[in-house]
Coordinates of C-alpha atoms in Angstrom, one line a residue:
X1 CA 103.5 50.1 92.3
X2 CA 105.8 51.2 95.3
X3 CA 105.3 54.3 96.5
X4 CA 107.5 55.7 99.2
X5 CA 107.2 59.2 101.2
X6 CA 109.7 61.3 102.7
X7 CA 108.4 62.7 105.9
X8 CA 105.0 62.5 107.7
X9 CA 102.9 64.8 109.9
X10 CA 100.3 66.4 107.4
X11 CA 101.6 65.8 104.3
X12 CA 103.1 62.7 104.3
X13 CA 100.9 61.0 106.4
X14 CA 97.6 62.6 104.1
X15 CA 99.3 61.3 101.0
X16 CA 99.5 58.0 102.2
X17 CA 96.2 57.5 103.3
X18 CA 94.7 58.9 100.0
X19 CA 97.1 56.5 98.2
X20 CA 96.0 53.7 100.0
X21 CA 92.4 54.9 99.0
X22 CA 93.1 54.7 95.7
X23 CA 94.8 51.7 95.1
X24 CA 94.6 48.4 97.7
X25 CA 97.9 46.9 95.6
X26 CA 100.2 49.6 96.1
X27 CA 103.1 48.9 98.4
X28 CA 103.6 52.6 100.3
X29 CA 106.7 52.9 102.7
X30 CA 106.8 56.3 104.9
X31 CA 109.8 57.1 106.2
X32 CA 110.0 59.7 109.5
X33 CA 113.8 60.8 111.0
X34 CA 111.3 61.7 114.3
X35 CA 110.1 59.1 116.6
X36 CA 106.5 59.9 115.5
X37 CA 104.9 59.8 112.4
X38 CA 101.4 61.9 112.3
X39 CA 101.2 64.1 115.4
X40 CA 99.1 67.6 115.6
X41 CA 101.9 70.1 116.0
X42 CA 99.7 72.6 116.1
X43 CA 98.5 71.2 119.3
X44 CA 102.0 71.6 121.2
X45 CA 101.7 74.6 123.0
X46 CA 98.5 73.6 124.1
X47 CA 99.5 70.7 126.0
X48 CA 102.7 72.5 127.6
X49 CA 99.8 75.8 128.8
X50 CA 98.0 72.9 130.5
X51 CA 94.8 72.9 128.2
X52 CA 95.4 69.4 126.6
X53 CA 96.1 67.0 129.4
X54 CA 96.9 63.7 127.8
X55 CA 100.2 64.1 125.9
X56 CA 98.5 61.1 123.7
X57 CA 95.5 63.4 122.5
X58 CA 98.2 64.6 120.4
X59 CA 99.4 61.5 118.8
X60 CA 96.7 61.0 115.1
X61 CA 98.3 57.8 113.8
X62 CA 101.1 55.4 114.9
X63 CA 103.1 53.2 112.9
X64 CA 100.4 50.7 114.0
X65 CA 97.5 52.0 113.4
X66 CA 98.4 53.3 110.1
X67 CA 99.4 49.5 109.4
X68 CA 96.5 47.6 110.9
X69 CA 94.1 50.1 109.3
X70 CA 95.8 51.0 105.8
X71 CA 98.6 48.3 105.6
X72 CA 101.0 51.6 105.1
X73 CA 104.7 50.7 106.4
X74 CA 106.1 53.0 108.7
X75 CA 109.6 53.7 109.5
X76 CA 110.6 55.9 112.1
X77 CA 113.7 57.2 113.6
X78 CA 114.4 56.5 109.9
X79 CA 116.5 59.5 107.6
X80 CA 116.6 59.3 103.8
X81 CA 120.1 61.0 103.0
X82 CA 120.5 60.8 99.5
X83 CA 118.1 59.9 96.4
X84 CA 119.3 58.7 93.0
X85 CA 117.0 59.9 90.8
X86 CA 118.8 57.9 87.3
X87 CA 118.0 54.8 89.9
X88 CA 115.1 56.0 91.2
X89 CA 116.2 54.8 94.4
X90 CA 117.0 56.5 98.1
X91 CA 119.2 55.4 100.5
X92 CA 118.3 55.5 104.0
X93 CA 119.9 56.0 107.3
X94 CA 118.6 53.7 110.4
X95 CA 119.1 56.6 113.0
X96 CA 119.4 54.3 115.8
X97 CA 121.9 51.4 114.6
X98 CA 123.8 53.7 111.8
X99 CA 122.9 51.4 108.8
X100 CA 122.4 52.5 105.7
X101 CA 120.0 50.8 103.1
X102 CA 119.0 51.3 99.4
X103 CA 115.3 51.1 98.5
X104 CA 113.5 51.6 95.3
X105 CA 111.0 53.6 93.8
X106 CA 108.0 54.1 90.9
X107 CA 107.2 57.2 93.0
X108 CA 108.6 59.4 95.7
X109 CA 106.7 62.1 97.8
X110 CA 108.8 64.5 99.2
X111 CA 107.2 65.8 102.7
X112 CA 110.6 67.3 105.0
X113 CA 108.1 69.8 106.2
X114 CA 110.5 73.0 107.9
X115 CA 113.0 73.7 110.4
X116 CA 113.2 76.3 113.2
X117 CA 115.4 79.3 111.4
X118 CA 118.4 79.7 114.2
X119 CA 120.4 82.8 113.3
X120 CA 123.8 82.4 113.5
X121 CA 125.1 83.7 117.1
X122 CA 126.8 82.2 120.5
X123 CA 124.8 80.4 122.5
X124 CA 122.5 77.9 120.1
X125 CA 123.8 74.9 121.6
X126 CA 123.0 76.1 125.4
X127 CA 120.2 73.4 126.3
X128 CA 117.9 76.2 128.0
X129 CA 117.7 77.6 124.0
X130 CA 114.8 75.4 122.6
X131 CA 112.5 75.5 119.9
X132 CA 109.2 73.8 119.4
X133 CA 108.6 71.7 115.9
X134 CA 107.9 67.9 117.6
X135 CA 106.8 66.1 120.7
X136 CA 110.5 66.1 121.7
X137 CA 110.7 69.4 122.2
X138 CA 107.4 69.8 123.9
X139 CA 108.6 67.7 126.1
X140 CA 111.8 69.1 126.7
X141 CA 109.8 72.7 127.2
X142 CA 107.4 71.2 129.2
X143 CA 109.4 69.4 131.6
X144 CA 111.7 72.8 132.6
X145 CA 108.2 74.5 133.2
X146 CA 106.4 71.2 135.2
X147 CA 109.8 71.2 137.6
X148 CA 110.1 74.8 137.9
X149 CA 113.1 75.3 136.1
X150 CA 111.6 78.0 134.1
X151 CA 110.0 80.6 136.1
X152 CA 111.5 83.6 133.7
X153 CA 111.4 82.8 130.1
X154 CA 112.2 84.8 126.5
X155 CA 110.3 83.8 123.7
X156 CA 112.1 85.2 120.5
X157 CA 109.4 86.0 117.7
X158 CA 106.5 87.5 117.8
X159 CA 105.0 85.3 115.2
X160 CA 101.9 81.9 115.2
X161 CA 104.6 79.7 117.9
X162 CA 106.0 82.7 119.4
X163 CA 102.2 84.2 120.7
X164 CA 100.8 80.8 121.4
X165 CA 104.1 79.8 123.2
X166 CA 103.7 83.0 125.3
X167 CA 99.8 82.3 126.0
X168 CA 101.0 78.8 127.2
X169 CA 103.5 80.1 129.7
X170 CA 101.8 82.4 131.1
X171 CA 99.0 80.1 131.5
X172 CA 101.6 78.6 133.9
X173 CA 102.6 81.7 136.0
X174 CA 105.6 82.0 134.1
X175 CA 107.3 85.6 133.4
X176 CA 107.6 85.9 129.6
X177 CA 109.7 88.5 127.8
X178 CA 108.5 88.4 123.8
X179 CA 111.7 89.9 121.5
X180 CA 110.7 90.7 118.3
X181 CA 112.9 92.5 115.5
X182 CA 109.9 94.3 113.9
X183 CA 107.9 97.1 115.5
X184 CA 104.4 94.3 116.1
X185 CA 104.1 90.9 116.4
X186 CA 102.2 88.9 113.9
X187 CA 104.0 89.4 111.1
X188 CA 100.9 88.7 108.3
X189 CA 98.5 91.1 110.4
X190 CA 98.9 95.1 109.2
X191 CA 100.0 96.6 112.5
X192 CA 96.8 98.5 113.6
X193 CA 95.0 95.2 113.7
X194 CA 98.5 93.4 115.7
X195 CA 97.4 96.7 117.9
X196 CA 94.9 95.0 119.8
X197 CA 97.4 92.1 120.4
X198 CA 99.7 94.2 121.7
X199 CA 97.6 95.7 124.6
X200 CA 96.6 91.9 125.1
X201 CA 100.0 91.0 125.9
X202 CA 100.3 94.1 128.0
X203 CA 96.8 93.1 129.9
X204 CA 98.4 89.7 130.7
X205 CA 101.7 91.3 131.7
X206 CA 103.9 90.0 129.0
X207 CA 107.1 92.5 128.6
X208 CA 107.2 93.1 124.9
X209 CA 110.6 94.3 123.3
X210 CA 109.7 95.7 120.2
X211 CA 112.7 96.7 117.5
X212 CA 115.4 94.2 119.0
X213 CA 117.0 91.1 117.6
X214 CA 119.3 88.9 120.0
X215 CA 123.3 89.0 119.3
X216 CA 124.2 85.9 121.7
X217 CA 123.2 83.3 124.4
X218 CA 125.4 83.2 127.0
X219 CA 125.8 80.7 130.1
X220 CA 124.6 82.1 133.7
X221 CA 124.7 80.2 136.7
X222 CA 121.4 77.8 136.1
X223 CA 120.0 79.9 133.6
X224 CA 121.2 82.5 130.7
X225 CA 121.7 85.7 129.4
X226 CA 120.8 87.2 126.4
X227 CA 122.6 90.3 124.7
X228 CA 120.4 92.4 122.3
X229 CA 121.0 94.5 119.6
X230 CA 120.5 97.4 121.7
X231 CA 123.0 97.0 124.3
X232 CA 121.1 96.0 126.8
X233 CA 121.2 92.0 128.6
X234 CA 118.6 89.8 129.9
X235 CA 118.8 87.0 132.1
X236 CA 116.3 84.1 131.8
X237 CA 116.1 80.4 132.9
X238 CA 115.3 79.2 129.3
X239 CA 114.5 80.9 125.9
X240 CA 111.9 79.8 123.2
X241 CA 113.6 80.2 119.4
X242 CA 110.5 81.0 117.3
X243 CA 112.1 83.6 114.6
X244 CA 110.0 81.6 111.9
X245 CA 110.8 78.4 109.7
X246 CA 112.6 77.9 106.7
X247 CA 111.7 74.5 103.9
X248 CA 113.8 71.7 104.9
X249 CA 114.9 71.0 100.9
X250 CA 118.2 70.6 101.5
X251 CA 117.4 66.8 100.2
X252 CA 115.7 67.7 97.0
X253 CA 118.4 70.1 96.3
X254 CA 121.4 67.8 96.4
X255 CA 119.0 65.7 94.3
X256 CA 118.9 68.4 91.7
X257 CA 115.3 69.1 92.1
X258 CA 114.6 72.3 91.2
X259 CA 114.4 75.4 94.3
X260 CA 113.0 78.2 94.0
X261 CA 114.1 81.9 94.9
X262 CA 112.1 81.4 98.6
X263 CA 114.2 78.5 98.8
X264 CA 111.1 75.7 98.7
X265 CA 110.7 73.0 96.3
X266 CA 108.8 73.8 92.9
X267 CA 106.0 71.8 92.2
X268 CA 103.8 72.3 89.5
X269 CA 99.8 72.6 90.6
X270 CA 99.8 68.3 90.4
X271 CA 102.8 69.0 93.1
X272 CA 105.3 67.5 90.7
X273 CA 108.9 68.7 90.6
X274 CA 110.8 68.8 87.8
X275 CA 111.5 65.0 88.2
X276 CA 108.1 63.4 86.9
X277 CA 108.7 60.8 89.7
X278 CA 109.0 62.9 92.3
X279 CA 106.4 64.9 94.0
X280 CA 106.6 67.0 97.0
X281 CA 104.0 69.0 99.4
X282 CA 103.5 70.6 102.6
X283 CA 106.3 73.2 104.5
X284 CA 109.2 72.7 102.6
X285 CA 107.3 73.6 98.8
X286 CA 106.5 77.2 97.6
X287 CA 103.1 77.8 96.5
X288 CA 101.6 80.7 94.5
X289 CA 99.9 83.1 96.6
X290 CA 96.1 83.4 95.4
X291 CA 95.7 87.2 95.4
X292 CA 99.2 87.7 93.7
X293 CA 100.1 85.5 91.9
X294 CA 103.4 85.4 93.9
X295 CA 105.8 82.7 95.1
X296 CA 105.3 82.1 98.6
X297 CA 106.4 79.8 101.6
X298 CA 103.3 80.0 103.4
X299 CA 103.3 77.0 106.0
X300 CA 99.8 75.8 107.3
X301 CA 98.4 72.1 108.2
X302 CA 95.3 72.8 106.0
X303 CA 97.2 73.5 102.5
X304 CA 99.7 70.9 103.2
X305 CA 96.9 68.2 103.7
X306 CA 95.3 68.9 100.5
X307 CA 98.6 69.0 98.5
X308 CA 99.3 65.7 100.0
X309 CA 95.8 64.4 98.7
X310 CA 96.5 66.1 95.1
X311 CA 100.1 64.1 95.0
X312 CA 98.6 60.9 95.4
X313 CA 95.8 61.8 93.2
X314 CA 98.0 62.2 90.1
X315 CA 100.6 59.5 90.6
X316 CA 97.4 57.2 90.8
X317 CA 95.6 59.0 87.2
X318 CA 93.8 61.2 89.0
X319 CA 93.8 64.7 87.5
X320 CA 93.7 67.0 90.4
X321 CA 95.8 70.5 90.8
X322 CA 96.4 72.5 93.9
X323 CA 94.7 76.0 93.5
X324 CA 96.6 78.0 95.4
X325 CA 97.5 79.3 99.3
X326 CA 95.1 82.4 100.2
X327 CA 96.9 82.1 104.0
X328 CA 93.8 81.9 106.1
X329 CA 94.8 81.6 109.4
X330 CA 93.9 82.4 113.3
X331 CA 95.5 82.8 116.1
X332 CA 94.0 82.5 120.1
X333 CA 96.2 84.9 122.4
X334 CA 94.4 84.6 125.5
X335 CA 90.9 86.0 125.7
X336 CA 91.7 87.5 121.9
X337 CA 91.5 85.4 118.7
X338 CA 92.9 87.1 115.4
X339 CA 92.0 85.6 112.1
X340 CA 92.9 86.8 108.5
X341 CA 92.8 85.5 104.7
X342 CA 94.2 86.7 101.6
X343 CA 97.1 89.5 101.3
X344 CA 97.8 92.7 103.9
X345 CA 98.2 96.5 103.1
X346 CA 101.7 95.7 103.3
X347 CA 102.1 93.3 100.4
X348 CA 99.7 95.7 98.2
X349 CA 101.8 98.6 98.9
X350 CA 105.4 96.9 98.3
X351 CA 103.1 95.7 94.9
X352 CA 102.5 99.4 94.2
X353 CA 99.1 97.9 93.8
X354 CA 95.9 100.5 94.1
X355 CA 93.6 99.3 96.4
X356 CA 90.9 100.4 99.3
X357 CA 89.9 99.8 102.3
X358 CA 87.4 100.1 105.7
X359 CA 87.1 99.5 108.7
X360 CA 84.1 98.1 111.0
X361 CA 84.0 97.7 115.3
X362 CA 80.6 95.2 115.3
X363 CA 79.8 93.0 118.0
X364 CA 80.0 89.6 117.6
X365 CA 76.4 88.8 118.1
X366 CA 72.6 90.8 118.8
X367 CA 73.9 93.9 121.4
X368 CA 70.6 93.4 123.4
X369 CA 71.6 89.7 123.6
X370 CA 73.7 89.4 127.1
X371 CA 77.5 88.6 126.2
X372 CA 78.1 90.8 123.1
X373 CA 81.6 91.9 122.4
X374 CA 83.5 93.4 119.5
X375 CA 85.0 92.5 116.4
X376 CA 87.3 94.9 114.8
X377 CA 87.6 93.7 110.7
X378 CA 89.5 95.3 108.3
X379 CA 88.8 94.6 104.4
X380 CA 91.1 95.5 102.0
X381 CA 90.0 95.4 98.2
X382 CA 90.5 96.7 94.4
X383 CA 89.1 100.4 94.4
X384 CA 87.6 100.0 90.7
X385 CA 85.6 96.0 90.6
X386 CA 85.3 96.0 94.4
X387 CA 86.8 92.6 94.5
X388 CA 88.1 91.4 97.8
X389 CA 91.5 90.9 98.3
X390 CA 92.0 90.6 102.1
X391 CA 90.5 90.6 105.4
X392 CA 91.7 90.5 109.0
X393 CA 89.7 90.5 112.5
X394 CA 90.2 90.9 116.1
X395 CA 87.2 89.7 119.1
X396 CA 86.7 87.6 121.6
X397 CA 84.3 85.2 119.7
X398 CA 83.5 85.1 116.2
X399 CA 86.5 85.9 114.2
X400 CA 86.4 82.2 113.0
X401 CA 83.1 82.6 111.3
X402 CA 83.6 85.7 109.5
X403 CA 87.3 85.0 108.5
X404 CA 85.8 81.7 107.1
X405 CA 83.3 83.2 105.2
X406 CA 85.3 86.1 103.6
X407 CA 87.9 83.2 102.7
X408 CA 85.6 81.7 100.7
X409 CA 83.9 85.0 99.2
X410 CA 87.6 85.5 98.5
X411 CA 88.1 82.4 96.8
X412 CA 84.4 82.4 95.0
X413 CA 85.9 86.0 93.3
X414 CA 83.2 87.8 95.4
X415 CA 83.4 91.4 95.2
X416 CA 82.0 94.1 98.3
X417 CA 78.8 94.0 96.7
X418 CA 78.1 90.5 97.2
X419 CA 79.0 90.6 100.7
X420 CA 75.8 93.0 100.9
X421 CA 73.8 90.4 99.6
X422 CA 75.1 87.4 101.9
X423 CA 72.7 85.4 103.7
X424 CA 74.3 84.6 106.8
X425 CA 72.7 82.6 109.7
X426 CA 70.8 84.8 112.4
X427 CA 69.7 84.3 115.8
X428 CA 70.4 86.8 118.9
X429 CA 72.8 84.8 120.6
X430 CA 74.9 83.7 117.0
X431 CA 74.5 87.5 115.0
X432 CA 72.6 90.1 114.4
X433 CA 70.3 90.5 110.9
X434 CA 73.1 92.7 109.2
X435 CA 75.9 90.5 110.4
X436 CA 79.7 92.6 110.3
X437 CA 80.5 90.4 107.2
X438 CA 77.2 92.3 105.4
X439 CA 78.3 95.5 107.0
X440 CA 82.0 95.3 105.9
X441 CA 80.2 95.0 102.2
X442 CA 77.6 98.1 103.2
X443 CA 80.5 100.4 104.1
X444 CA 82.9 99.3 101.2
X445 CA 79.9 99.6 98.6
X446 CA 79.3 103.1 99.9
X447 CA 82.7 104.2 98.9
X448 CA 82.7 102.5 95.7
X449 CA 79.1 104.0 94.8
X450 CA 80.6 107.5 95.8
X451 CA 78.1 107.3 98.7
X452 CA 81.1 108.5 100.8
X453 CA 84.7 110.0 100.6
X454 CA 86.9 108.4 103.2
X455 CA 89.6 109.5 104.9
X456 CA 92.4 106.9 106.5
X457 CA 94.4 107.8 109.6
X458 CA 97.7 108.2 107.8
X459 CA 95.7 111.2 105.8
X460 CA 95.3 113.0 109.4
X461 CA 99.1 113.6 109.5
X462 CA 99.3 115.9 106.1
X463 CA 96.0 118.0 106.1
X464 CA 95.7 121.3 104.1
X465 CA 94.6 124.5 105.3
X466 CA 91.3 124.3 104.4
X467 CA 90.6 121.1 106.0
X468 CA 89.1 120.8 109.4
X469 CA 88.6 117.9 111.7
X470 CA 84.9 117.3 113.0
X471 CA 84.4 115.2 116.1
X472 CA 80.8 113.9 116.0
X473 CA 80.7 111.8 118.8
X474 CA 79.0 112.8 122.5
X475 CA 80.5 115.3 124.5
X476 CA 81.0 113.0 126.6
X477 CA 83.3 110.8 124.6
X478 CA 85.1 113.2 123.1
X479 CA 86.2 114.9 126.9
X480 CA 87.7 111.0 127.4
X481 CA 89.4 111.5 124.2
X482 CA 89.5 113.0 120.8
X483 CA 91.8 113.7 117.9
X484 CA 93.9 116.7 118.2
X485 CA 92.9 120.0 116.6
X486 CA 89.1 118.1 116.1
X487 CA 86.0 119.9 116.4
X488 CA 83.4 119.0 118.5
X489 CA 79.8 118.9 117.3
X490 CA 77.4 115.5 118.5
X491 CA 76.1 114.3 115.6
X492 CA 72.7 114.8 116.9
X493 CA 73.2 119.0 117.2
X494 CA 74.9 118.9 113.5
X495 CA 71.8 120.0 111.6
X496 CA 70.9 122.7 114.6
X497 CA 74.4 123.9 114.2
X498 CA 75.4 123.6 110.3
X499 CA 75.6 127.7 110.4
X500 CA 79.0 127.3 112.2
X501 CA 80.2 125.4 109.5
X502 CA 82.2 127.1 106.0
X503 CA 81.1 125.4 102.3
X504 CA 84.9 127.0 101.9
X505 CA 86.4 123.9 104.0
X506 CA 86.6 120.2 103.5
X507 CA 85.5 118.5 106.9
X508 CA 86.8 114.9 108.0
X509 CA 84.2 113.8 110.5
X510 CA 85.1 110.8 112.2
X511 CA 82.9 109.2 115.3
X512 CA 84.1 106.2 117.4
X513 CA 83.8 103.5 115.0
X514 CA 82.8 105.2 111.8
X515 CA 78.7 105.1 111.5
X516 CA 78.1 108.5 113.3
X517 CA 80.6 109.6 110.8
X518 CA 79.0 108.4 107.5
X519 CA 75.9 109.7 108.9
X520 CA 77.7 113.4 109.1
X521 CA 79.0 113.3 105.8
X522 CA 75.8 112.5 104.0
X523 CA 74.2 114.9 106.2
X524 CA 76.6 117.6 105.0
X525 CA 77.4 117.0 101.7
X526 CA 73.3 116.7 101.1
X527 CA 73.4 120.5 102.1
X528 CA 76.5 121.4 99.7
X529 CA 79.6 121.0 102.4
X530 CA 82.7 119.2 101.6
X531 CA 83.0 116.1 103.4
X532 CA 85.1 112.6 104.1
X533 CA 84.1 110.2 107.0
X534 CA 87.4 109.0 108.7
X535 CA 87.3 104.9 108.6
X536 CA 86.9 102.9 111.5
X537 CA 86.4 106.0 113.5
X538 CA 88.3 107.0 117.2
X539 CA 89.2 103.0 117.3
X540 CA 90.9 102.8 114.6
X541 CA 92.4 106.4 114.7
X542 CA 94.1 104.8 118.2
X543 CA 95.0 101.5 117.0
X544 CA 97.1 103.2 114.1
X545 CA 98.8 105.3 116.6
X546 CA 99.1 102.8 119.2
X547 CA 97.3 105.1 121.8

């Protein structure tokens, strides 16, 4: 059998290792246009902020290695332009010399990965306008920053590259000026979670234009100037492209392989196109989204891996399918890390889909154990089976472990209740007994159970007449702070004080993360009052309004 494969990185280079797994006879050809065939991209920005010194740390197989230990061929600086699928054959382009060759096929895996969206507008060709998808460009990035060419730079998106490529220059005492169309930056976080990025950014002195796109790139002196969409002009010595990425199919397409709406290569779950030959993974395929249902372009190392695996699996007999992309993800911006899985308020609401949701503010580990700090989590789930479908949080240390395990509750079909019933690892210094992933089930099983009636910040901005706001934090706290028109009564003073109160008005009581305020309401409504706890408290309440 020959089996050749269009493109490395993670997909390519994950298929051909599982193919050589499977079969010792197979003849298996990879073909890279870069100069490096299996490099961690993720890893880029890392090594330009100074964190991975050895640019080779980067490098996870080289045409050698992958020869000596799998007998895989590797061609780089190598393009396939065209494939003749009544052939099954692909000619390809010697990037170096200009040649063009013709080699056959049994099988072809298509791995072109994505390419750095560039809006049409002046400027593009300036060589201080970079992007970052390959060492190349790292290096090119790197250089301008180790010579101190770049003291001034704009990084355009908001998004994974654009906040990590921000972390990395500023790491480096560079100024950074983040444009970003929408009004916060990661895109898949709702925005009261991207809150807490945003005053990160601001801590580390990161000038954040929010609302903007760029119109042009224009020559200036050493450096460049960039015209917004505002009026307004910036100069910088260099600029960072990182709008997002779009499926390099451009291939498959003049192939006649089918595309879908997203633009990505269809695959069915053995990651076969419509050309039973042909199979294709990683950036430049859409998957269905697991929550939805939904085509999606969702491009992360870990799903294009797997679909590499599943590809070789099947064109060697192996039944395996790809079970869809839930998007689990993090991010590290500075001392912040912001993890999520599944879908966002924002896809459930252009879905007109019911759902629910709460809010928690736990610390990461034992309070009484020195070096506790907060996790704000947000769960988002179906209001009638209490089955999960989403979850973001933002901390210092530990967003990792509950993202991962909410990922797989998510995947396992899981509903809130189980996450009550979760038995998570405890020790003072790792959690506490009721660990935030237990609590996240305790306050979303409350609602469910009709334990509570909550209230959501966007409810504070349309109350009725008979509807009062009931602050029952400290005194203390609420003189540093409080929601306007609130009522101040400690929670401790509420039963001492419950004659103040009317059975003729619905109170929203809301503390500083939500527990003082359960507590109220089942206090109250116990005693016949009307009452709805406001979720996630005075944190959230601010992160929503981006106080």
């Amino acid at each position: 059998m020959r089996l050749l494969i269009v493109g490395g990185v993670a997909g390519g280079a994950s298929a051909a290792a599982r193919a050589r797994r499977l079969s010792e006879d197979a003849e298996i050809i990879i073909f890279e246009r870069g100069e490096h065939v299996s490099f961690a991209n993720c890893g880029l920005p890392y090594h330009i902020g100074g964190v991975i010194k050895e640019r080779g740390k980067l490098l996870v197989q080289t045409p050698d290695s992958l020869y000596r230990r799998f007998r895989i061929q590797t061609k780089v600086k190598t393009e396939v332009v065209k494939i003749n699928r009544d052939q099954k054959t692909i000619i390809v382009r010697d990037l170096i010399s200009g040649q063009e060759i013709k080699e056959s096929y049994d099988f072809l895996i298509l791995s072109p990965g994505a390419d750095p969206i560039k809006p049409p507008m002046p400027g593009l060709d300036l060589p201080q306008v970079m992007t970052l998808r390959n060492l190349s460009d790292m290096d090119q990035i790197k250089l301008k920053v180790d010579q101190n060419e770049a003291k001034k730079v704009i990084v355009v998106g908001g998004g994974y590259i654009g906040l990590e490529m921000t972390e990395a220059l500023r790491e480096r005492g560079v100024d950074v000026i983040v444009i970003e169309l929408s009004d916060q930056v990661m895109g898949p976080a709702d925005p009261e979670m991207a809150y807490y990025l945003h005053q990160e950014l601001k801590k580390h002195d990161v000038d954040l234009r929010f609302g903007v796109s760029v119109k042009g790139f224009y020559p200036k002196g050493e450096g460049v100037t960039a015209e917004l969409s505002n009026g307004e002009t910036v100069d910088c010595d260099a600029v960072v492209l990182a709008i997002g990425v779009k499926p390099e199919a451009s291939l498959a397409k003049e192939a006649g392989l089918e595309i879908g709406q997203r633009g990505g290569i269809v695959t069915n779950e053995q990651m076969r196109t419509n050309d039973p030959a042909i199979f294709a993974v990683g950036d430049a395929v859409e998957v269905d989204e697991f929550v939805t249902g939904l085509k999606a372009l969702i491009p992360l190392a870990g799903p294009a891996n797997r679909q590499g695996r599943i590809a070789a699996d099947n064109i060697f007999g192996r039944k395996s399918i790809y079970k869809k992309t839930q998007g689990t993800a993090i991010c590290k911006l500075f001392d912040l890390a912001i993890g999520m899985t599944g879908v966002n308020e924002k896809i459930l609401k252009r879905m007109n889909r019911t759902y629910e949701k709460v809010y928690i503010h736990s610390n990461n580990h034992a309070n009484y154990y020195p070096g506790a700090t907060q996790i704000s989590m947000k769960l988002l789930f179906d209001p009638k089976s209490g089955k999960i479908l989403g979850a973001q949080a933002v901390g210092k240390d530990g967003v990792d472990k509950r993202i991962d395990v909410l990922a797989v509750a998510l995947r396992a079909g899981m509903n809130v209740y189980d996450l009550e019933n979760l038995e998570l690892c405890y020790a003072p210094p790792y959690g506490s007994a009721k660990d935030p992933v237990n609590f996240l089930g305790f306050v979303a099983s409350n609602v469910l159970k009709g334990d509570v009636v909550n209230c959501h910040c966007s409810d504070l901005a349309s109350l009725k007449s008979d509807q009062v706001i009931l602050d029952v934090r400290t005194v203390q706290e609420a003189q540093a702070g409080m929601v306007p028109g609130a009522v101040n009564i400690p929670i401790d003073h509420l039963r001492d004080q419950m004659t103040q109160l009317s059975k003729d008005k619905e109170y929203i009581a809301y503390c500083q993360v939500g527990l003082r305020g359960y507590l109220a309401c089942r206090i109250l409504t116990q005693k016949g009052f009307k009452c709805r706890n406001l979720s996630g408290g005075y944190l959230t309440y601010k992160a929503s309004r981006g106080i």
